[in-house]
Tab-separated table of C-alpha atoms and ligand atoms in Angstrom:
chain	number	residue	atom	x	y	z
A	1	MET	CA	-3.340	-21.682	-26.743
A	2	GLY	CA	0.267	-23.275	-27.162
A	3	SER	CA	2.769	-23.927	-24.512
A	4	LEU	CA	3.604	-21.404	-21.922
A	5	LYS	CA	7.081	-21.863	-22.404
A	6	ASP	CA	6.748	-20.315	-26.099
A	7	VAL	CA	5.467	-17.146	-24.145
A	8	THR	CA	8.342	-14.709	-23.344
A	9	ILE	CA	7.735	-12.683	-20.148
A	10	VAL	CA	10.294	-9.952	-19.044
A	11	ILE	CA	10.970	-9.220	-15.065
A	12	PRO	CA	12.267	-6.031	-14.746
A	13	ALA	CA	14.372	-4.865	-11.455
A	14	ARG	CA	13.690	-6.293	-8.274
A	15	LEU	CA	10.841	-9.194	-7.792
A	16	HIS	CA	9.940	-11.654	-5.267
A	17	GLU	CA	12.032	-14.615	-5.697
A	18	HIS	CA	9.149	-17.048	-5.571
A	19	ALA	CA	7.534	-15.059	-8.381
A	20	VAL	CA	10.763	-15.129	-10.346
A	21	GLY	CA	11.339	-18.964	-9.724
A	22	ARG	CA	7.663	-19.820	-10.989
A	23	THR	CA	7.819	-17.550	-13.910
A	24	GLU	CA	11.310	-18.887	-14.899
A	25	ALA	CA	9.715	-22.454	-14.446
A	26	SER	CA	6.575	-22.068	-16.536
A	27	PHE	CA	7.611	-19.408	-19.045
A	28	ARG	CA	10.865	-17.982	-21.292
A	29	ALA	CA	11.758	-15.276	-18.659
A	30	ILE	CA	14.027	-12.476	-19.389
A	31	ARG	CA	15.449	-10.539	-16.254
A	32	ILE	CA	16.680	-6.907	-16.945
A	33	GLU	CA	18.123	-4.077	-14.502
A	34	ARG	CA	15.131	-1.628	-14.718
A	35	ALA	CA	11.875	-0.738	-16.863
A	36	ASP	CA	13.915	1.159	-19.040
A	37	PRO	CA	13.327	1.427	-23.052
A	38	ALA	CA	17.031	1.385	-23.306
A	39	LEU	CA	17.372	-2.162	-22.227
A	40	VAL	CA	15.105	-3.509	-24.560
A	41	THR	CA	16.599	-4.987	-27.305
A	42	PRO	CA	14.957	-6.066	-30.914
A	43	GLU	CA	14.479	-9.587	-29.737
A	44	MET	CA	12.808	-8.448	-26.816
A	45	ALA	CA	10.355	-5.693	-28.584
A	46	ARG	CA	9.754	-8.557	-30.715
A	47	ASP	CA	9.237	-11.404	-28.292
A	48	VAL	CA	7.731	-10.181	-24.965
A	49	ARG	CA	4.353	-10.686	-24.161
A	50	GLY	CA	4.201	-10.103	-20.461
A	51	ILE	CA	5.598	-8.062	-17.760
A	52	ALA	CA	6.312	-9.673	-14.057
A	53	ALA	CA	7.165	-6.629	-11.926
A	54	MET	CA	7.205	-4.914	-8.716
A	55	THR	CA	8.702	-1.732	-10.229
A	56	ARG	CA	7.409	1.622	-11.797
A	57	ILE	CA	6.072	0.728	-15.538
A	58	ASP	CA	5.539	3.758	-17.541
A	59	ALA	CA	3.885	4.317	-20.606
A	60	ALA	CA	7.471	4.910	-22.708
A	61	PHE	CA	8.424	1.013	-21.245
A	62	ILE	CA	4.813	-0.220	-22.365
A	63	ASP	CA	5.358	1.482	-25.875
A	64	ALA	CA	9.135	-0.187	-26.173
A	65	LEU	CA	7.229	-3.531	-26.275
A	66	PRO	CA	4.749	-3.646	-29.077
A	67	ASN	CA	3.646	-7.242	-28.613
A	68	LEU	CA	2.909	-6.675	-24.883
A	69	GLU	CA	-0.329	-8.166	-23.668
A	70	ILE	CA	-0.369	-8.082	-19.875
A	71	ILE	CA	1.359	-6.424	-16.932
A	72	GLY	CA	1.440	-8.758	-13.420
A	73	SER	CA	2.061	-6.286	-10.869
A	74	PHE	CA	3.051	-7.362	-7.632
A	75	GLY	CA	1.151	-5.638	-4.867
A	76	VAL	CA	-2.475	-4.494	-4.684
A	77	GLY	CA	-1.637	-0.789	-5.030
A	78	TYR	CA	-0.536	-0.421	-8.795
A	79	ASP	CA	0.078	3.358	-8.479
A	80	GLN	CA	3.629	2.696	-10.095
A	81	VAL	CA	2.101	1.334	-13.131
A	82	ASP	CA	0.560	3.651	-15.858
A	83	ALA	CA	-2.532	1.321	-16.118
A	84	ALA	CA	-4.474	4.132	-17.562
A	85	TYR	CA	-2.534	4.061	-20.627
A	86	ALA	CA	-2.097	0.361	-20.767
A	87	GLY	CA	-5.879	-0.067	-20.950
A	88	LYS	CA	-5.974	2.540	-23.732
A	89	LYS	CA	-3.598	0.488	-25.557
A	90	GLY	CA	-5.377	-2.954	-25.071
A	91	VAL	CA	-2.347	-4.014	-22.321
A	92	MET	CA	-4.394	-6.232	-19.308
A	93	VAL	CA	-2.846	-5.044	-15.808
A	94	THR	CA	-3.141	-7.250	-12.681
A	95	ASN	CA	-2.537	-6.697	-9.281
A	96	THR	CA	-2.770	-8.865	-6.144
A	97	PRO	CA	-5.732	-7.943	-3.990
A	98	ASP	CA	-7.201	-9.592	-1.023
A	99	VAL	CA	-4.530	-12.254	-0.306
A	100	LEU	CA	-2.675	-9.380	1.931
A	101	THR	CA	-5.995	-7.810	3.027
A	102	GLU	CA	-5.774	-9.338	6.789
A	103	GLU	CA	-2.174	-8.832	6.866
A	104	VAL	CA	-2.221	-5.072	6.405
A	105	ALA	CA	-5.274	-4.915	8.368
A	106	ASP	CA	-3.190	-6.506	11.292
A	107	THR	CA	-0.204	-4.326	10.301
A	108	ALA	CA	-2.705	-0.935	10.745
A	109	LEU	CA	-3.976	-2.165	14.178
A	110	GLY	CA	-0.355	-2.806	15.546
A	111	LEU	CA	0.696	0.598	14.235
A	112	LEU	CA	-2.322	2.178	15.798
A	113	ILE	CA	-1.850	0.770	19.453
A	114	ASN	CA	1.919	1.271	19.140
A	115	THR	CA	1.140	5.221	18.216
A	116	LEU	CA	-1.207	5.486	21.197
A	117	ARG	CA	0.524	3.507	23.834
A	118	GLU	CA	4.398	3.874	22.523
A	119	LEU	CA	5.172	0.199	23.062
A	120	PRO	CA	8.151	0.740	20.815
A	121	ARG	CA	9.423	3.389	22.804
A	122	ALA	CA	8.615	1.755	26.193
A	123	GLU	CA	10.326	-1.406	24.951
A	124	ALA	CA	13.497	1.055	24.070
A	125	TRP	CA	13.131	1.894	27.833
A	126	LEU	CA	13.483	-1.336	29.205
A	127	ARG	CA	16.522	-2.294	26.543
A	128	GLU	CA	18.355	0.795	27.393
A	129	GLY	CA	18.341	-0.253	31.029
A	130	ARG	CA	16.182	3.005	32.144
A	131	TRP	CA	13.493	0.922	33.995
A	132	VAL	CA	16.221	-0.032	36.557
A	133	LYS	CA	17.636	3.389	36.580
A	134	GLU	CA	14.995	5.588	36.344
A	135	GLY	CA	11.778	3.335	37.189
A	136	PRO	CA	8.449	2.832	35.387
A	137	TYR	CA	8.002	4.115	31.762
A	138	PRO	CA	6.004	7.296	32.111
A	139	LEU	CA	2.202	6.790	31.762
A	140	THR	CA	0.903	7.228	27.952
A	141	ARG	CA	-1.214	10.505	27.231
A	142	SER	CA	-3.218	8.400	24.588
A	143	THR	CA	-5.646	5.281	24.689
A	144	LEU	CA	-7.646	3.750	22.449
A	145	ARG	CA	-10.449	3.941	25.025
A	146	GLY	CA	-13.337	6.111	23.910
A	147	ARG	CA	-11.628	6.833	20.432
A	148	HIS	CA	-13.633	7.411	17.300
A	149	ALA	CA	-11.760	6.113	13.996
A	150	GLY	CA	-12.232	7.696	10.565
A	151	ILE	CA	-11.190	5.642	7.975
A	152	PHE	CA	-10.072	6.925	4.796
A	153	GLY	CA	-10.337	4.477	2.013
A	154	LEU	CA	-13.159	1.444	3.094
A	155	GLY	CA	-12.201	-0.882	0.722
A	156	ARG	CA	-11.361	-4.385	1.205
A	157	ILE	CA	-8.325	-3.385	3.957
A	158	GLY	CA	-10.360	-0.613	5.183
A	159	LEU	CA	-13.184	-3.054	6.142
A	160	ALA	CA	-10.917	-5.476	7.649
A	161	ILE	CA	-9.192	-2.768	9.793
A	162	ALA	CA	-12.926	-1.552	10.729
A	163	ARG	CA	-13.517	-4.872	11.978
A	164	ARG	CA	-10.552	-5.206	14.082
A	165	LEU	CA	-11.604	-1.690	15.686
A	166	GLU	CA	-14.949	-2.853	16.124
A	167	ALA	CA	-13.653	-5.601	18.305
A	168	LEU	CA	-12.038	-3.057	20.307
A	169	GLY	CA	-15.070	-0.811	20.984
A	170	MET	CA	-14.312	1.953	18.752
A	171	THR	CA	-16.640	4.227	16.904
A	172	ILE	CA	-16.111	4.155	12.983
A	173	SER	CA	-16.789	6.562	10.349
A	174	TYR	CA	-15.264	6.668	6.915
A	175	HIS	CA	-14.461	8.767	3.721
A	176	ASN	CA	-14.650	7.323	0.075
A	177	ARG	CA	-15.837	8.917	-3.139
A	178	ARG	CA	-19.103	6.831	-2.603
A	179	ALA	CA	-21.075	5.415	-0.136
A	180	VAL	CA	-20.372	1.646	0.801
A	181	PRO	CA	-23.628	-0.485	0.732
A	182	ASP	CA	-24.584	-2.673	3.638
A	183	VAL	CA	-22.180	-1.184	6.340
A	184	THR	CA	-23.577	0.650	9.243
A	185	TYR	CA	-20.318	3.098	9.811
A	186	ALA	CA	-21.101	6.827	9.188
A	187	TYR	CA	-20.471	8.066	5.637
A	188	TYR	CA	-18.654	11.436	5.073
A	189	PRO	CA	-18.783	12.527	1.589
A	190	THR	CA	-15.623	14.874	2.322
A	191	LEU	CA	-12.456	14.101	3.740
A	192	VAL	CA	-12.240	17.146	5.659
A	193	GLY	CA	-15.841	16.308	7.252
A	194	LEU	CA	-14.207	12.886	8.426
A	195	ALA	CA	-11.169	14.605	10.094
A	196	GLU	CA	-13.618	16.987	11.747
A	197	ALA	CA	-16.016	14.098	13.422
A	198	VAL	CA	-13.051	11.815	14.379
A	199	ASP	CA	-10.140	11.829	16.694
A	200	THR	CA	-8.373	9.195	14.905
A	201	LEU	CA	-8.006	9.067	11.023
A	202	ILE	CA	-6.463	6.018	9.603
A	203	SER	CA	-5.426	6.447	5.778
A	204	VAL	CA	-5.604	2.966	3.538
A	205	ALA	CA	-6.264	4.922	0.261
A	206	PRO	CA	-4.707	4.174	-2.875
A	207	GLY	CA	-2.020	6.330	-4.574
A	208	GLY	CA	-2.458	8.575	-7.723
A	209	THR	CA	-3.237	11.795	-8.690
A	210	ALA	CA	-7.153	11.946	-7.211
A	211	THR	CA	-5.288	11.253	-3.604
A	212	GLU	CA	-2.026	13.152	-3.973
A	213	LYS	CA	-1.416	15.120	-0.900
A	214	ALA	CA	-5.064	14.655	0.307
A	215	VAL	CA	-4.194	14.781	3.839
A	216	ASN	CA	-3.069	18.088	4.449
A	217	ALA	CA	-2.773	21.012	6.702
A	218	GLU	CA	-6.362	21.546	6.503
A	219	ILE	CA	-7.258	17.996	7.196
A	220	LEU	CA	-4.733	17.896	10.095
A	221	LYS	CA	-6.167	21.140	11.606
A	222	ALA	CA	-9.463	19.468	11.806
A	223	LEU	CA	-8.548	16.357	13.291
A	224	GLY	CA	-7.339	18.500	16.051
A	225	PRO	CA	-4.826	18.344	19.028
A	226	ASP	CA	-6.156	14.968	20.385
A	227	GLY	CA	-5.918	13.631	16.758
A	228	VAL	CA	-3.898	10.589	15.658
A	229	PHE	CA	-3.258	9.982	11.992
A	230	VAL	CA	-1.929	6.463	10.792
A	231	ASN	CA	-1.263	5.930	7.578
A	232	VAL	CA	-1.090	2.489	5.852
A	233	GLY	CA	-2.037	3.551	2.189
A	234	ARG	CA	0.391	5.183	0.279
A	235	GLY	CA	2.900	8.156	1.267
A	236	SER	CA	1.485	10.259	-1.739
A	237	THR	CA	-1.342	10.878	-0.226
A	238	VAL	CA	-0.129	13.137	2.583
A	239	ASP	CA	1.630	16.588	2.399
A	240	GLU	CA	4.551	15.639	4.627
A	241	PRO	CA	6.194	18.662	5.347
A	242	ALA	CA	2.445	19.758	6.580
A	243	LEU	CA	2.409	16.323	8.536
A	244	ILE	CA	5.925	17.088	10.176
A	245	LYS	CA	4.903	20.672	11.382
A	246	ALA	CA	1.597	19.622	12.687
A	247	LEU	CA	3.681	16.669	14.626
A	248	ALA	CA	6.144	19.404	15.835
A	249	ASP	CA	3.466	22.088	16.715
A	250	GLY	CA	1.241	20.353	18.473
A	251	THR	CA	-1.751	20.568	15.656
A	252	ILE	CA	-2.022	16.812	16.254
A	253	ARG	CA	-1.033	14.681	18.710
A	254	ALA	CA	0.832	11.696	16.900
A	255	ALA	CA	1.308	9.531	14.007
A	256	GLY	CA	2.011	6.062	12.681
A	257	LEU	CA	3.234	5.646	9.382
A	258	ASP	CA	4.020	2.776	7.306
A	259	VAL	CA	4.341	4.294	4.100
A	260	PHE	CA	6.352	7.358	3.066
A	261	ALA	CA	6.230	9.853	-0.053
A	262	ASP	CA	9.764	9.250	-0.999
A	263	GLU	CA	10.356	5.590	-0.098
A	264	PRO	CA	12.984	4.335	1.409
A	265	ARG	CA	14.118	7.848	2.354
A	266	VAL	CA	12.308	9.431	5.409
A	267	PRO	CA	12.425	12.962	6.342
A	268	GLN	CA	15.087	13.364	9.426
A	269	ALA	CA	12.755	15.822	10.589
A	270	LEU	CA	10.085	13.107	10.818
A	271	ILE	CA	12.532	10.509	12.585
A	272	ASP	CA	13.627	13.218	15.068
A	273	LEU	CA	10.132	13.469	16.136
A	274	PRO	CA	9.030	11.759	19.440
A	275	ASN	CA	5.360	11.411	18.571
A	276	ALA	CA	5.769	9.716	15.092
A	277	CYS	CA	5.824	5.794	15.131
A	278	LEU	CA	7.818	4.736	11.963
A	279	LEU	CA	7.584	1.516	9.979
A	280	PRO	CA	9.558	0.751	6.937
A	281	HIS	CA	6.690	-0.111	4.586
A	282	VAL	CA	5.763	-3.480	6.000
A	283	GLY	CA	2.018	-3.918	5.679
A	284	SER	CA	2.168	-7.087	3.957
A	285	ALA	CA	5.648	-8.280	4.882
A	286	SER	CA	5.298	-11.865	6.121
A	287	VAL	CA	6.697	-14.786	4.283
A	288	HIS	CA	3.461	-16.539	4.157
A	289	THR	CA	1.431	-13.297	2.679
A	290	ARG	CA	4.286	-12.190	-0.021
A	291	GLN	CA	4.551	-15.415	-1.405
A	292	ALA	CA	0.607	-15.655	-1.709
A	293	MET	CA	1.102	-12.288	-3.680
A	294	ALA	CA	4.020	-13.879	-5.566
A	295	ASP	CA	1.643	-16.509	-6.900
A	296	LEU	CA	-1.046	-14.386	-7.701
A	297	VAL	CA	1.358	-12.431	-10.284
A	298	VAL	CA	2.459	-15.799	-11.681
A	299	ASP	CA	-1.304	-17.131	-11.578
A	300	ASN	CA	-3.033	-14.014	-13.289
A	301	LEU	CA	-0.005	-14.646	-16.304
A	302	ALA	CA	-0.549	-18.384	-16.415
A	303	ALA	CA	-4.325	-17.542	-16.684
A	304	TRP	CA	-3.905	-15.191	-19.220
A	305	PHE	CA	-1.978	-17.038	-21.541
A	306	GLY	CA	-3.277	-20.893	-20.655
A	307	GLU	CA	-6.996	-19.520	-20.390
A	308	GLY	CA	-7.135	-16.329	-22.098
A	309	ARG	CA	-8.645	-14.307	-18.818
A	310	ALA	CA	-6.700	-12.578	-16.227
A	311	LEU	CA	-7.822	-13.399	-12.445
A	312	THR	CA	-7.537	-9.883	-10.829
A	313	PRO	CA	-7.621	-7.425	-13.449
A	314	VAL	CA	-7.311	-3.620	-12.713
A	315	VAL	CA	-10.493	-1.458	-13.272
A	316	GLU	CA	-8.679	0.696	-15.913
A	317	THR	CA	-7.974	-2.702	-17.662
A	318	ALA	CA	-10.983	-4.610	-16.863
A	319	HIS	CA	-12.200	-4.282	-20.551
A	320	VAL	CA	-9.190	-5.632	-22.082
A	321	GLY	CA	-9.587	-9.396	-23.781
A	322	ARG	CA	-7.060	-11.656	-25.490
A	323	SER	CA	-7.636	-11.221	-29.141
B	1	LIG	P1	-9.880	-1.022	-2.301
B	1	LIG	O1	-10.354	-2.197	-2.052
B	1	LIG	O2	-9.559	-0.611	-3.870
B	1	LIG	O3	-10.213	0.198	-1.591
B	1	LIG	C1	-9.623	1.363	-1.643
B	1	LIG	C2	-10.699	2.335	-1.074
B	1	LIG	O4	-10.084	3.993	-1.373
B	1	LIG	C3	-12.291	2.042	-1.891
B	1	LIG	O5	-12.892	2.014	-0.848
B	1	LIG	C4	-12.240	3.566	-2.728
B	1	LIG	O6	-13.266	3.890	-2.620
B	1	LIG	C5	-11.633	4.770	-1.925
B	1	LIG	N1	-10.855	5.484	-2.909
B	1	LIG	C6	-10.028	5.333	-3.831
B	1	LIG	N2	-9.852	6.615	-4.363
B	1	LIG	C7	-10.267	7.540	-3.682
B	1	LIG	C8	-10.337	8.788	-3.476
B	1	LIG	N3	-10.037	9.670	-4.638
B	1	LIG	N4	-11.262	9.612	-2.407
B	1	LIG	C9	-11.689	9.016	-1.634
B	1	LIG	N5	-11.662	7.585	-1.690
B	1	LIG	C10	-10.979	6.799	-2.559
B	1	LIG	O7	-7.999	-1.274	-2.199
B	1	LIG	P2	-7.586	-2.040	-0.892
B	1	LIG	O8	-7.206	-3.314	-1.563
B	1	LIG	O9	-8.529	-1.885	0.240
B	1	LIG	O10	-5.937	-1.369	-0.769
B	1	LIG	C11	-5.969	0.104	-0.577
B	1	LIG	C12	-4.632	0.502	-0.579
B	1	LIG	O11	-3.783	0.160	0.717
B	1	LIG	C13	-3.881	0.294	-1.889
B	1	LIG	O12	-4.152	0.880	-2.989
B	1	LIG	C14	-2.413	0.591	-1.505
B	1	LIG	O13	-1.949	1.670	-1.577
B	1	LIG	C15	-2.377	0.443	0.197
B	1	LIG	N6	-1.591	-0.744	0.372
B	1	LIG	C16	-0.690	-0.605	1.576
B	1	LIG	C17	-0.072	-1.559	2.019
B	1	LIG	C18	1.452	-1.601	2.938
B	1	LIG	O14	2.231	-2.551	2.746
B	1	LIG	N7	1.277	-0.545	3.498
B	1	LIG	C19	-0.262	-3.070	1.639
B	1	LIG	C20	-1.217	-3.342	0.656
B	1	LIG	C21	-1.979	-2.129	0.352
B	1	LIG	P3	-14.282	4.740	-3.741
B	1	LIG	O15	-13.919	4.249	-5.139
B	1	LIG	O16	-15.746	4.759	-3.597
B	1	LIG	O17	-13.473	6.228	-3.644
B	2	LIG	C1	3.776	-4.250	-1.147
B	2	LIG	C2	1.877	-2.919	-0.761
B	2	LIG	O1	4.795	-4.212	-0.133
B	2	LIG	O2	0.269	-4.510	-2.085
B	2	LIG	C3	0.769	-2.918	-2.075
B	2	LIG	O3	0.154	-2.006	-2.319
B	2	LIG	O4	2.190	-1.516	-0.774
B	2	LIG	C4	2.684	-3.547	-0.206
B	2	LIG	O5	1.863	-5.061	-0.064
B	2	LIG	C5	4.121	-3.672	-2.405
B	2	LIG	O6	3.501	-3.393	-3.269
B	2	LIG	C6	5.881	-4.101	-2.899
B	2	LIG	O7	6.354	-3.364	-3.490
């Protein structure tokens, strides 16, 4: 298969430093400012066989690299990569599943508890000296006790969240396109059916056209005035103005969000809402887990060029082999 040092990999935009370091150590790496066809030189068009990226990779950039074989994408969600187009062109796309599952599930649980029990606001109360001046932080209206969780996207992370919620004594139901074999949680074939049945909707569904604004005014109304919505999936799955309205007018009680429609820009109207608990997309953001994700990006490139196979191909490119 030749030496990996003869293989040229392009790294557009910012990427985890450990992934950059390992790519530079193993391959011939070229860094460019962004994944833009205008930045592709004739030499790059001739030489580049792989991409290592944490940024949007569209059809035009794929077309600008005629000898491209593989896109190693950082993150399990790969809605920013045109994987369907890559699959059609015989280009492999890999993501970073499993290594972040438990971390993201921990974050979801923390965000749920913070949303219901207002722990960040209670801490702010102490730090602002209000405990001394005004007395105890007010009792929270919400509790985990007796809640029924509905998971939108019962995949790897959804199941890890469900295991944690079971330990808390919560009832669990879910919605996917297909029922998951061998789980005892109640399956709802529609999202609105799930939202009607539960009072705590936790979304960990992927982005993309199929889930675009799936959580809309109808779903939030179905969730109801005791309803709590938590999103650790993708911001694109939510109609954000409808969510802001639902939080402001009491259609639902509270929301905990780690992901947003236009990151890192978060609407001021959402920031101003006292019943929104907001995190800056930190689901997988520990040194440990981000390093494991970075390793998997580079392990995929090394397996592809060294052994002729990808470790974690995405479904749209599972058919792609090395010729
Ligand atoms: P996964 O194992 O592929 O699970 C995704 C689940 O969503 C599957 O059960 C799938 O079931 C369901 N689903 C997909 N499309 C759907 C649709 N149109 N309607 C209803 N259900 C649908 O993926 P994962 O590893 O759990 O990761 C899930 C997502 O979490 C990622 O794609 C990413 O967007 C997000 N994420 C966020 C963070 C963060 O930092 N906040 C970190 C990691 C991941 P069916 O195929 O049967 O529909
Ligand atoms: C990362 C994520 O923060 O894996 C995902 O899908 O959303 C997060 O783990 C993100 O991919 C890095 O850009």
